[in-house]
Coordinates of C-alpha atoms and ligand atoms in Angstrom, one line a residue:
X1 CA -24.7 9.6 -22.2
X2 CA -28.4 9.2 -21.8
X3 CA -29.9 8.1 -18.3
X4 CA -26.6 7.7 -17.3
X5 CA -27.8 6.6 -14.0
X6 CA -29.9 4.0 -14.9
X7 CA -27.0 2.5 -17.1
X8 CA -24.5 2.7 -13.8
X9 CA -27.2 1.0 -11.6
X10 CA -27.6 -1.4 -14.1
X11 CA -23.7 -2.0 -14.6
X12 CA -23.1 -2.4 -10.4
X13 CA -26.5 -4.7 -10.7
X14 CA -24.1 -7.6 -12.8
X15 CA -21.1 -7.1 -10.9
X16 CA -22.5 -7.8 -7.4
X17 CA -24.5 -10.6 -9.0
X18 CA -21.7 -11.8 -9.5
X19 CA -19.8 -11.6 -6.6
X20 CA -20.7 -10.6 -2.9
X21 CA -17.2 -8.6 -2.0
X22 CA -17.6 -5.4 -0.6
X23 CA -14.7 -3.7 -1.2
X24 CA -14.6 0.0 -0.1
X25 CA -11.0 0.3 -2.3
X26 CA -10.4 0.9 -5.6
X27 CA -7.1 0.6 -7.6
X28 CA -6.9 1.6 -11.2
X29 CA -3.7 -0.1 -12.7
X30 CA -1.3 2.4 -14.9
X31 CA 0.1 1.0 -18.2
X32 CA 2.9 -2.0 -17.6
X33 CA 2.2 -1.5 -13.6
X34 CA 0.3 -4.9 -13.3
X35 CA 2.6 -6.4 -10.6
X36 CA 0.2 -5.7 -8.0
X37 CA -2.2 -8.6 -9.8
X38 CA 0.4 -10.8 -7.8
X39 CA 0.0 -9.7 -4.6
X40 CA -3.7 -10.5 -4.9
X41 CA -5.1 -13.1 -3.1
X42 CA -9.2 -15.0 -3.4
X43 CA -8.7 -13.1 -7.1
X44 CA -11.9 -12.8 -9.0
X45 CA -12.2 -11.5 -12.2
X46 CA -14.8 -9.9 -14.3
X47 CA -14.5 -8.8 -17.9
X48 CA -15.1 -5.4 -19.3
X49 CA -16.7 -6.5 -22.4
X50 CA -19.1 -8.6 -19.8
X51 CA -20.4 -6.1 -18.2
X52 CA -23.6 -4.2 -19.5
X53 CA -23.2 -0.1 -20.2
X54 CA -19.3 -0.7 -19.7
X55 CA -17.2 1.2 -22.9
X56 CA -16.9 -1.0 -25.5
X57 CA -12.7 -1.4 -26.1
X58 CA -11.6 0.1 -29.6
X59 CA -8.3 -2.4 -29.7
X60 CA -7.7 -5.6 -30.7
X61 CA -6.3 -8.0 -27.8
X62 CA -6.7 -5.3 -25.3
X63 CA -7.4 -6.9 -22.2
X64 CA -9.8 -5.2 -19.6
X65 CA -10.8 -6.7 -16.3
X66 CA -12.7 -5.8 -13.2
X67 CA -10.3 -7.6 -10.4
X68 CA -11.6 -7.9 -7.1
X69 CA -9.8 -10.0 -4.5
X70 CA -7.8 -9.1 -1.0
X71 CA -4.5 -7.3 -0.1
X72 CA -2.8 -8.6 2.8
X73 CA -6.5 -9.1 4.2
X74 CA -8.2 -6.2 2.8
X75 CA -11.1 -6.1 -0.1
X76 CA -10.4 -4.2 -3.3
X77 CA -11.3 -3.9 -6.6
X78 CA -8.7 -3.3 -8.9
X79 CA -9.3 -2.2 -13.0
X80 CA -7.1 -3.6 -14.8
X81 CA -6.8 -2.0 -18.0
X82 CA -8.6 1.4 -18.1
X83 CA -10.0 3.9 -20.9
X84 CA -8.2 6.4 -22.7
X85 CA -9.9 9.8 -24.2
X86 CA -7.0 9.2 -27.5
X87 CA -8.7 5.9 -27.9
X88 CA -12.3 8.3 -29.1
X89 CA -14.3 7.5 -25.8
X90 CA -15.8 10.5 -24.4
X91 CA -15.0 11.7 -21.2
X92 CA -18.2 10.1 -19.3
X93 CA -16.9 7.0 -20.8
X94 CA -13.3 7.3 -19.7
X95 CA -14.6 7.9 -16.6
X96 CA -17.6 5.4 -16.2
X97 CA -15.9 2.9 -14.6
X98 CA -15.1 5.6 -11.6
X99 CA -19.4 6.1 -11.4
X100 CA -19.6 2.0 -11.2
X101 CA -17.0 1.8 -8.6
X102 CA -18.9 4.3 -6.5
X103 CA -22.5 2.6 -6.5
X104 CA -20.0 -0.3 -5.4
X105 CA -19.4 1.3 -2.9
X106 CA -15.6 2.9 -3.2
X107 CA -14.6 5.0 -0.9
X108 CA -11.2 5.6 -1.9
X109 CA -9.0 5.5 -4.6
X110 CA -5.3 5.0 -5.8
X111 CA -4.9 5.6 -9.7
X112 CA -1.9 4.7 -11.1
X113 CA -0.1 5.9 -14.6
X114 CA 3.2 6.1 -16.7
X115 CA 4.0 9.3 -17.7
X116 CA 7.1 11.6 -18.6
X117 CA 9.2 13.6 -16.4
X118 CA 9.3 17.5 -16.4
X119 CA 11.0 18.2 -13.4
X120 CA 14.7 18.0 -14.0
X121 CA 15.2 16.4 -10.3
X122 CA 13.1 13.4 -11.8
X123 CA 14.6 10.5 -13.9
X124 CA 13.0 7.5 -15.3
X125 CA 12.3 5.0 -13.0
X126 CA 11.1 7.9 -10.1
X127 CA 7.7 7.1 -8.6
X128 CA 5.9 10.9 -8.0
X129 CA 2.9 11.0 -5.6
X130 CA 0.9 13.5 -7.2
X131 CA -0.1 16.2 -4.9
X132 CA -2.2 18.4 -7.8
X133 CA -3.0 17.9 -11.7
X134 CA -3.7 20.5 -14.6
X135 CA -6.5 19.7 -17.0
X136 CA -4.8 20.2 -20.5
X137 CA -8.2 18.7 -22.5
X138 CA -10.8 21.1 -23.2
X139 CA -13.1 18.2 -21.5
X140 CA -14.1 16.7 -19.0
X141 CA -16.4 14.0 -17.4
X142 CA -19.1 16.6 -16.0
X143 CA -20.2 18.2 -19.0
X144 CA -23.8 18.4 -19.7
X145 CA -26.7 18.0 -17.4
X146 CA -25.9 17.3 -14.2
X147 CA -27.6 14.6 -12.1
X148 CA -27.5 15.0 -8.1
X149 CA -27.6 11.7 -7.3
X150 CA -24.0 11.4 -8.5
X151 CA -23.0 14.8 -7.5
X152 CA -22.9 18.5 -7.1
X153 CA -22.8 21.0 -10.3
X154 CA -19.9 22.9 -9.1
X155 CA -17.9 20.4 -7.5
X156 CA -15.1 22.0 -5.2
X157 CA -11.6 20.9 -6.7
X158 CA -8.9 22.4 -4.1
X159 CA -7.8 18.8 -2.8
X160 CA -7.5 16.5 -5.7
X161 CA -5.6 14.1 -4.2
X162 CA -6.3 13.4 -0.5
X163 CA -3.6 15.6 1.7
X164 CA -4.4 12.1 4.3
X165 CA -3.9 9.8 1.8
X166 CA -0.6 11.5 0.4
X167 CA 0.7 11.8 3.9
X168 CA 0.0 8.0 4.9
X169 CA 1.8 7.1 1.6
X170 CA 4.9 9.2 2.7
X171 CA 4.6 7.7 5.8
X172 CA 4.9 4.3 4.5
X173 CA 7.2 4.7 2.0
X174 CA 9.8 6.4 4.7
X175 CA 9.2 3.2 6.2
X176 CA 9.6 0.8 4.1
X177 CA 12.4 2.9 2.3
X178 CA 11.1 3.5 -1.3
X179 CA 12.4 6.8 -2.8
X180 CA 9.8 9.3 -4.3
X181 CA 9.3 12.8 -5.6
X182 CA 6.2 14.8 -5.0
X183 CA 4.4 16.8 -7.9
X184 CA 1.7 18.1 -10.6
X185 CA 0.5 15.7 -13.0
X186 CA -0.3 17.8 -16.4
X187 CA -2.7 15.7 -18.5
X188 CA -3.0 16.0 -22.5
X189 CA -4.9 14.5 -24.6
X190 CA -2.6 12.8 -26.7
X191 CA -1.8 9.9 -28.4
X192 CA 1.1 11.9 -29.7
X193 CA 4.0 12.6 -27.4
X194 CA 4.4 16.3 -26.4
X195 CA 5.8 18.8 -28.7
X196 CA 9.4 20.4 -26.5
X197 CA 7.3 24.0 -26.8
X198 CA 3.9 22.4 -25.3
X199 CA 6.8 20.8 -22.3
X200 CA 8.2 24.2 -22.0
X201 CA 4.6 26.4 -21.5
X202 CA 3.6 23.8 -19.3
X203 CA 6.9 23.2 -17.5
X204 CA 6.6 27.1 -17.0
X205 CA 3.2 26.8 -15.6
X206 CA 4.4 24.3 -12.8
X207 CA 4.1 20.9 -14.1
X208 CA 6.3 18.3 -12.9
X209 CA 5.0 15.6 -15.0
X210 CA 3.1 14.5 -18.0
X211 CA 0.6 12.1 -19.6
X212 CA -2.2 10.8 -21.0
X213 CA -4.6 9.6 -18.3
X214 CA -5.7 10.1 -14.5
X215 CA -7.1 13.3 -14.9
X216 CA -10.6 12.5 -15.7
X217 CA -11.3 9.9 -13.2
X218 CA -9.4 12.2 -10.5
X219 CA -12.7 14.6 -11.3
X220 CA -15.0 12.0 -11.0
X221 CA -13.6 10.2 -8.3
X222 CA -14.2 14.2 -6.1
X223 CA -17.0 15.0 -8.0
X224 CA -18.6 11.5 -6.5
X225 CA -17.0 12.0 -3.5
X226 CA -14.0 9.2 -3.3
X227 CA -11.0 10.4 -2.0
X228 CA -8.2 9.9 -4.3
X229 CA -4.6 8.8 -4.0
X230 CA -2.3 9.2 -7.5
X231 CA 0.5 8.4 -8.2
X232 CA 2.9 8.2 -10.9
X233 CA 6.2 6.5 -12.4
X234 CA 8.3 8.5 -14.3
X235 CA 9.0 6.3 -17.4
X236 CA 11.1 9.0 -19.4
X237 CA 11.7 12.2 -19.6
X238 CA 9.4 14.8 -21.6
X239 CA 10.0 15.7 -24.9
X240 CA 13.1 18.2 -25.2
X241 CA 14.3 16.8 -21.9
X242 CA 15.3 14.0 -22.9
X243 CA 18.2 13.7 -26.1
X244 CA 16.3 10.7 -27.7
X245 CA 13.0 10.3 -29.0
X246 CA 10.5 8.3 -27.6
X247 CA 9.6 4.9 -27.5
X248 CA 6.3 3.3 -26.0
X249 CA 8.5 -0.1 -25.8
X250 CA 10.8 1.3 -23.5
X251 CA 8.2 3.5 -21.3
X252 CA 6.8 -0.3 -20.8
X253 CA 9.8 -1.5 -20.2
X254 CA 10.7 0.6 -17.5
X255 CA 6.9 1.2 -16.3
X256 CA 7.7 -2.9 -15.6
X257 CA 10.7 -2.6 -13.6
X258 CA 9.6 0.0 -11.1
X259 CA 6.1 -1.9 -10.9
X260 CA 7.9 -4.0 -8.3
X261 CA 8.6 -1.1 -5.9
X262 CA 5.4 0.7 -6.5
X263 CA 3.4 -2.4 -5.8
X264 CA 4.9 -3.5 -2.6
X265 CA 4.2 0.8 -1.7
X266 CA 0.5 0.0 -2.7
X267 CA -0.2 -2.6 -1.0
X268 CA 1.3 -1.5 2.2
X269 CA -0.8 1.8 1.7
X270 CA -4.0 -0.8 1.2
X271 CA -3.2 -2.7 4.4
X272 CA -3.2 0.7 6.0
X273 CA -6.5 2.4 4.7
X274 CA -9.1 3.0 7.1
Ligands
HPA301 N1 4.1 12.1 -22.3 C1 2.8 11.7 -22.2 N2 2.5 10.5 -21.8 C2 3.4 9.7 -21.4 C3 4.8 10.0 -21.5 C4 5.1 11.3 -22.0 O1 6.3 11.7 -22.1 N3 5.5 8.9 -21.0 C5 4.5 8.0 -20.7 N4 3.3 8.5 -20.9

């Protein structure tokens, strides 16, 4: 992407024209986890298609929003809707919205996903807090020239996700007794569902969990220096795991019911960020 810098200016130039929220937290909502919208109060929202520089969205209906507003009393900006790399953005595009949210001024993030179980202590319906992820597309967001005002060219990598943030989020959760699992988040490219041999090499490398997003704005998110909190529900199990094949119905389906859970976790975790 050419002058990338000039277009993310121009892209944070709309949105605060727009509104005059500074919200220094950032949410990106994981497929059929929308609950939190609920829980949002003074909501404002923005389209994608609205805002210049912003990836145009390859399907039909698909609704994307910038959604800025206040959890119990605290600004945020929430995406809902985000960009895929199986939809045929690149990976600056996937994770452009991550370089607007910065210039917003972002300081951290929670990125949420569906995705399929590995772990055999997992079952669907298990919320994981990721702790680490492995980069299964021969991509990513930094490739090509890199421009210092975003970033460093060899950004360090050895805290993905934010050992404070993951700690507060256990914290909270013990309180407020929501179950979880801990683990690595494997991301492919997709759209197609794994094959039970890419499960089992991957499984064997230490993956507790699969899908198809996340990754790229996690590298953004450190490469631009926002600390990152993921985490995960566990709509099915991976490929040879599970005795059925799958169905994107039902990993909505069940995405839906433990949106409930996770979103009352998230907003706590919000009320809570310093
Ligand atoms: N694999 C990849 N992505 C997913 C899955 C899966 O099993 N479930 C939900 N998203």
């Amino acid at each position: 992407m050419d002058n990338m810098y000039d277009k993310v200016m121009e892209s944070t130039k709309y949105i605060q024209s727009k509104n005059n929220l500074k919200p220094k937290v950032g949410v990106v909502l994981g497929s059929g986890l929308g609950d939190l919208i609920d829980v949002i109060e003074e909501i404002e929202y923005i389209s994608y298609e609205d805002i210049p520089n912003f990836p145009k969205s390859t399907v039909i209906g698909h609704q994307g929003r910038l959604v800025f507003g206040k959890i119990n009393g605290v600004d945020i900006l929430a995406m809902q809707g985000r960009f895929h790399y199986f939809e045929g953005y690149t990976m600056k595009e996937v994770a452009y919205p991550i370089f607007v949210m910065k210039q917003l001024g972002i300081e951290q993030l929670i990125l949420t996903n569906a995705c399929g179980g590995i772990n055999t202590d997992f079952q669907p319906g298990t919320l994981m807090i990721i702790n680490d992820f492995i980069n299964l597309v021969s991509d990513n967001p930094l490739i090509g020239v890199n421009d210092e005002r975003f970033g460093t060219r060899f950004p360090d990598m050895s805290e993905p996700y934010k050992l404070d943030l993951i700690d507060k989020a256990k914290n909270i959760a013990n309180e407020m007794g929501i179950e979880y699992k801990e683990g690595v988040y494997a991301g492919f490219m997709g759209p197609y569902y794994e094959t039970a041999a890419e499960i089992r090499m991957i499984k064997n490398h230490g993956a507790d969990a699969v899908g198809m997003s996340t990754v790229p704005e996690t590298i953004a998110a450190n490469y631009l220096g926002i600390d990152v909190l993921g985490i995960s529900c566990i709509t099915n199990m991976a490929t040879g795991i599970q005795k059925h094949k799958h169905s994107h119905e039902r990993v909505v389906e069940t995405a839906q019911k433990a949106s409930v859970n996770l979103s009352k976790w998230v907003a706590k975790i919000i009320e809570n960020m310093n």
